[in-house]
PDB file of C-alpha atoms and ligand atoms in Angstrom:
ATOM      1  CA  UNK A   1     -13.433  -3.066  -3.778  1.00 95.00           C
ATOM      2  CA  UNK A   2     -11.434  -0.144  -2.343  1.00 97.00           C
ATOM      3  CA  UNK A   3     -12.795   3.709  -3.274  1.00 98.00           C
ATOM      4  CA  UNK A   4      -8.983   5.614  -3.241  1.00 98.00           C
ATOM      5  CA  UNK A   5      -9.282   9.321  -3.764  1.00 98.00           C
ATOM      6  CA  UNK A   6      -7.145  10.404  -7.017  1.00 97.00           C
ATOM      7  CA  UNK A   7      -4.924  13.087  -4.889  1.00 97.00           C
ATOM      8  CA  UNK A   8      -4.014   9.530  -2.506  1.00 98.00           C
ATOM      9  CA  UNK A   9      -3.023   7.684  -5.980  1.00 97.00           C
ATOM     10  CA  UNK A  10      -0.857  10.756  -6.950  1.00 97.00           C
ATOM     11  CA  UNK A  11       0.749  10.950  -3.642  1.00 98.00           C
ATOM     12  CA  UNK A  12       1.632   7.141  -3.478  1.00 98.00           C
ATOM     13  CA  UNK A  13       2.676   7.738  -6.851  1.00 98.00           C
ATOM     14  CA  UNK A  14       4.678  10.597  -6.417  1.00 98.00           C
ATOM     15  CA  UNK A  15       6.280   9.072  -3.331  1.00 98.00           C
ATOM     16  CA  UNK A  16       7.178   5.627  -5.464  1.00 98.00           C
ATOM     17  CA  UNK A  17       9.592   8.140  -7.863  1.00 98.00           C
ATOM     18  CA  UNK A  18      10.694  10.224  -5.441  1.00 98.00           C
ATOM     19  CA  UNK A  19      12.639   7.100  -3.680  1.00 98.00           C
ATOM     20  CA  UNK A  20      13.668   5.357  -6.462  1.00 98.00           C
ATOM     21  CA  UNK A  21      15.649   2.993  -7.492  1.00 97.00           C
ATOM     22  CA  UNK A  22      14.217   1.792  -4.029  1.00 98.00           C
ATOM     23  CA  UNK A  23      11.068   0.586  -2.682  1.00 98.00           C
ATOM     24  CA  UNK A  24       8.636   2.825  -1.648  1.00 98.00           C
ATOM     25  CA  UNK A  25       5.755   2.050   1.545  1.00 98.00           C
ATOM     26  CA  UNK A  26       3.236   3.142   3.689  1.00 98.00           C
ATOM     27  CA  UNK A  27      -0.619   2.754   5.118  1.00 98.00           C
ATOM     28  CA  UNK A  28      -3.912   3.687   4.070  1.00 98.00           C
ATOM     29  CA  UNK A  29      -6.194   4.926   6.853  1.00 98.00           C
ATOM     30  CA  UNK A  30     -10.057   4.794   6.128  1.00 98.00           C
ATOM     31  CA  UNK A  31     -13.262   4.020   7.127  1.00 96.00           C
ATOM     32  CA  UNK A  32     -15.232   0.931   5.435  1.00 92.00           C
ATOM     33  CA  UNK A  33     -13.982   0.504   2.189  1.00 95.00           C
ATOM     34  CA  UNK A  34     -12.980   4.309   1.284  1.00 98.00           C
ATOM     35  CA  UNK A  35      -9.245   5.299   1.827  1.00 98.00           C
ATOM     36  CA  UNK A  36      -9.031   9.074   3.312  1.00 98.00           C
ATOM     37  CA  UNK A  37      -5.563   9.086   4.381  1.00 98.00           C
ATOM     38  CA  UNK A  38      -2.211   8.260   3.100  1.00 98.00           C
ATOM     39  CA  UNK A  39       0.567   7.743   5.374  1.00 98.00           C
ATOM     40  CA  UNK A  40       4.178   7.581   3.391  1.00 98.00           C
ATOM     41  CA  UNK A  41       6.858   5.252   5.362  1.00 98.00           C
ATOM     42  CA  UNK A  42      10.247   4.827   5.739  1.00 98.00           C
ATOM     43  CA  UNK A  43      11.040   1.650   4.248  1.00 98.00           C
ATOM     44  CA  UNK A  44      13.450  -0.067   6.441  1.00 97.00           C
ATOM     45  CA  UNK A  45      15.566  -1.918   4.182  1.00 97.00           C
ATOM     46  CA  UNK A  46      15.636   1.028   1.668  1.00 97.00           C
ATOM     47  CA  UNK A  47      15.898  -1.971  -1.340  1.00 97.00           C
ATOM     48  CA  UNK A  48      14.313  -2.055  -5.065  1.00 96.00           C
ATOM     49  CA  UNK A  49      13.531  -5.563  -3.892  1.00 94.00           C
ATOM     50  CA  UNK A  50      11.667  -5.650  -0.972  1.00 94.00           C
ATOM     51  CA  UNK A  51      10.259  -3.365   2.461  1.00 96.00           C
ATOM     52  CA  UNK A  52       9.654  -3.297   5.408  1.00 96.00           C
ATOM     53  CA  UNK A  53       8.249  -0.682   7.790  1.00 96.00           C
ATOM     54  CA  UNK A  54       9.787   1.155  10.916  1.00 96.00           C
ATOM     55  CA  UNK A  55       7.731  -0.528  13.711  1.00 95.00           C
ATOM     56  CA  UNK A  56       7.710   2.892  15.664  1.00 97.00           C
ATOM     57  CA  UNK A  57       6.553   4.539  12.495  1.00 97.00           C
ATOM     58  CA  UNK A  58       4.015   2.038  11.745  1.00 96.00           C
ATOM     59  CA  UNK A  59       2.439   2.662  15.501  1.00 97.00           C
ATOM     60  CA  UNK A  60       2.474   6.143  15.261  1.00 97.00           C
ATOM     61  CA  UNK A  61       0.156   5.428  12.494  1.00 97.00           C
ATOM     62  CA  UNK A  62      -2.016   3.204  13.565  1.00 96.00           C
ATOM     63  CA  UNK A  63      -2.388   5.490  16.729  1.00 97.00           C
ATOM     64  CA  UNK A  64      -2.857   8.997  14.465  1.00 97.00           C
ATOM     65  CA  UNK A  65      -5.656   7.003  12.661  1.00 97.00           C
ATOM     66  CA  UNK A  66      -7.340   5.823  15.654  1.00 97.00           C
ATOM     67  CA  UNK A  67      -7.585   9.591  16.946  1.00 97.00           C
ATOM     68  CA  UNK A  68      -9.240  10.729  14.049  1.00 96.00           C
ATOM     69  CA  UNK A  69     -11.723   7.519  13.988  1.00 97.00           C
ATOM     70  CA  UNK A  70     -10.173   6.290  11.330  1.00 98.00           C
ATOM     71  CA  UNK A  71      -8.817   2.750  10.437  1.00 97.00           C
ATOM     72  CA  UNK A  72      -5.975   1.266   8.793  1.00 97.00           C
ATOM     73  CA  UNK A  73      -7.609  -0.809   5.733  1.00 98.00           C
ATOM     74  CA  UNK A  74      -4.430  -1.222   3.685  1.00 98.00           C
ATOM     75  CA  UNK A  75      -0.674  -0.848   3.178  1.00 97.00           C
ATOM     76  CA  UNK A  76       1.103  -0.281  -0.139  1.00 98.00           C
ATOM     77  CA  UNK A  77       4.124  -0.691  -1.736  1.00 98.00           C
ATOM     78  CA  UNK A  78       5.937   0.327  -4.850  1.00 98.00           C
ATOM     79  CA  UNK A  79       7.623  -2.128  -7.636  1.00 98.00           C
ATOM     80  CA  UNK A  80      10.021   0.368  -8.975  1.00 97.00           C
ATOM     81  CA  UNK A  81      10.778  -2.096 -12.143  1.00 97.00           C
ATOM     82  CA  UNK A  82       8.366  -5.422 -11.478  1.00 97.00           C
ATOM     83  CA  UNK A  83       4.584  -5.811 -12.606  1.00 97.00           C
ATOM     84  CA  UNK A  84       2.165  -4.618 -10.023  1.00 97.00           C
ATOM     85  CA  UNK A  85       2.051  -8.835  -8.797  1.00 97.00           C
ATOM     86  CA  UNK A  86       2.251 -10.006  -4.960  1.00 97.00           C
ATOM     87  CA  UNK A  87       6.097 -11.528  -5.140  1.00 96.00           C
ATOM     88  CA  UNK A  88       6.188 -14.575  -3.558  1.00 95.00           C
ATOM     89  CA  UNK A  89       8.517 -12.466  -0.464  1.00 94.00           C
ATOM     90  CA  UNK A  90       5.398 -10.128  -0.545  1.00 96.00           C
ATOM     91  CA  UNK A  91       2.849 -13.130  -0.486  1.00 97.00           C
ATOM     92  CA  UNK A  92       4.840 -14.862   2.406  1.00 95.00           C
ATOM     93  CA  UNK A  93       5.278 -11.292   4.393  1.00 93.00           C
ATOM     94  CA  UNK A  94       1.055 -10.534   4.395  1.00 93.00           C
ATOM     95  CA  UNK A  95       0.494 -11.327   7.927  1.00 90.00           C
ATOM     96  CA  UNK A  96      -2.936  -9.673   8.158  1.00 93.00           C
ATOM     97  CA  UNK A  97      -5.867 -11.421   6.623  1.00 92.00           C
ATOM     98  CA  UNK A  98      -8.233  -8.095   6.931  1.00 92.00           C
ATOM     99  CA  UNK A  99      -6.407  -5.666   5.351  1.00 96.00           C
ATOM    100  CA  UNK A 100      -5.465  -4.497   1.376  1.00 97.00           C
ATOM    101  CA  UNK A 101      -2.421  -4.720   0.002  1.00 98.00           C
ATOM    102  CA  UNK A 102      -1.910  -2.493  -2.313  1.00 98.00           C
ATOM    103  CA  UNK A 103       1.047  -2.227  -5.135  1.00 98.00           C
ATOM    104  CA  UNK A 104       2.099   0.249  -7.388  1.00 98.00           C
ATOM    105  CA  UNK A 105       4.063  -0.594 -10.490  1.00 98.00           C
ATOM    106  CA  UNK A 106       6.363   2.202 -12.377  1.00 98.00           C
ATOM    107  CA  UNK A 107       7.438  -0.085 -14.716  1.00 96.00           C
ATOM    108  CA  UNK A 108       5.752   1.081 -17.488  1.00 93.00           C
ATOM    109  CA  UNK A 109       5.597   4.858 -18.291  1.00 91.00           C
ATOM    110  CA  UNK A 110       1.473   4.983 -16.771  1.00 95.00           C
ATOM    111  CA  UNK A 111       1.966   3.457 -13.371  1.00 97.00           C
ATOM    112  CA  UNK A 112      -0.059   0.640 -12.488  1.00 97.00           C
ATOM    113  CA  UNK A 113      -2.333   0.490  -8.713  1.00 97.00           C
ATOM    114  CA  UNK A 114      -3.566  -2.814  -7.817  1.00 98.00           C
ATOM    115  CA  UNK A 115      -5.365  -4.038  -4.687  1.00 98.00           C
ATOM    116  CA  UNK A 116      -5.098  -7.633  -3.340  1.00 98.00           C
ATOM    117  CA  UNK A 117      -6.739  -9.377  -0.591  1.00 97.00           C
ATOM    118  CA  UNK A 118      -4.068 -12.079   0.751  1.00 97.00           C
ATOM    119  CA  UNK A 119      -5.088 -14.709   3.166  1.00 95.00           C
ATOM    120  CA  UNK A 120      -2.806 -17.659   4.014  1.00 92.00           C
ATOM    121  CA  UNK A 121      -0.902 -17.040   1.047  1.00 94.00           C
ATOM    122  CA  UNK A 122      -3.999 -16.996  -1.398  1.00 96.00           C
ATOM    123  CA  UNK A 123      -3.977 -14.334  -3.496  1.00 97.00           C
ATOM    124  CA  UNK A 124      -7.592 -12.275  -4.574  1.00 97.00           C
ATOM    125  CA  UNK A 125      -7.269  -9.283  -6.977  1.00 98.00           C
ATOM    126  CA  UNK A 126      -9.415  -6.305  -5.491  1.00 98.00           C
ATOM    127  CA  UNK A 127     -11.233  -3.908  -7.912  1.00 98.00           C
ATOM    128  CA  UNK A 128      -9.973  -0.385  -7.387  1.00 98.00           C
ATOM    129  CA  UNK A 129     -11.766   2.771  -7.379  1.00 97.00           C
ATOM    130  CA  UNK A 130     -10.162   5.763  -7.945  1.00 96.00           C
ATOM    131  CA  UNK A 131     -12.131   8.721  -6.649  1.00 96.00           C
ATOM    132  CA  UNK A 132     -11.769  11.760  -8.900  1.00 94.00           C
ATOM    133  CA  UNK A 133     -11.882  15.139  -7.830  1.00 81.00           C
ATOM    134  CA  UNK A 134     -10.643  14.192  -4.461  1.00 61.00           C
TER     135      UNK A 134
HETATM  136 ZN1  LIG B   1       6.324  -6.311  -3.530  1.00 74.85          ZN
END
């Protein structure tokens, strides 16, 4: 399970419009299992299809998180028209066995947040908590 704060949804949300028709990416910093920070990216290959993050941005992140005590527990990407489903590039691409990934569909009018664990191309759905009044 991951515990993600509603005003983190809305902000992945509102960054998945705001770079559409494109992809849009970033990281979740948090502690345990609860999300605290959201960290929009520049997706690299600025494509409906696919992302991939700025290494120096992606550092600077990891390093911002570390200074507040916080870790990076999961990265997330939008499917601007696509179900909110690993794609096989996305299965293939999840390097990191210990971290969420995290999609957001706008393909329907209500987007869609799901969570999956991915481990040597295995793919686990991960309940998702949103945290209201956050
Ligand atoms: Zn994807």
């Amino acid at each position: 399970m991951i515990q993600i704060p509603r005003s983190i949804v809305n902000g992945i949300v509102l960054q998945a419009r705001a770079e559409l028709p494109n992809e849009a990416c970033g990281l979740l910093a948090g502690k345990d299992a609860v999300a605290h920070k959201r960290y929009g990216l520049t997706n690299a290959d600025a494509s409906p299809e696919h992302f991939t993050f700025l290494p120096a941005e992606q550092f600077a992140v990891l390093r911002s998180a570390r200074a507040e005590g916080l870790d990076v527990i999961a990265n997330y990407h939008s499917h601007p028209a696509t179900p909110a489903r690993p794609s096989e590039e996305d299965i293939k691409l999840a390097f990191d066995p210990n971290i969420l990934y995290i999609i957001v569909s706008l393909a329907s009018v209500e987007p869609v947040v799901k969570a999956f664990h991915i481990r040597q191309g295995v793919v686990e759905n991960v309940v998702v908590e949103i945290l209201e009044g956050n």
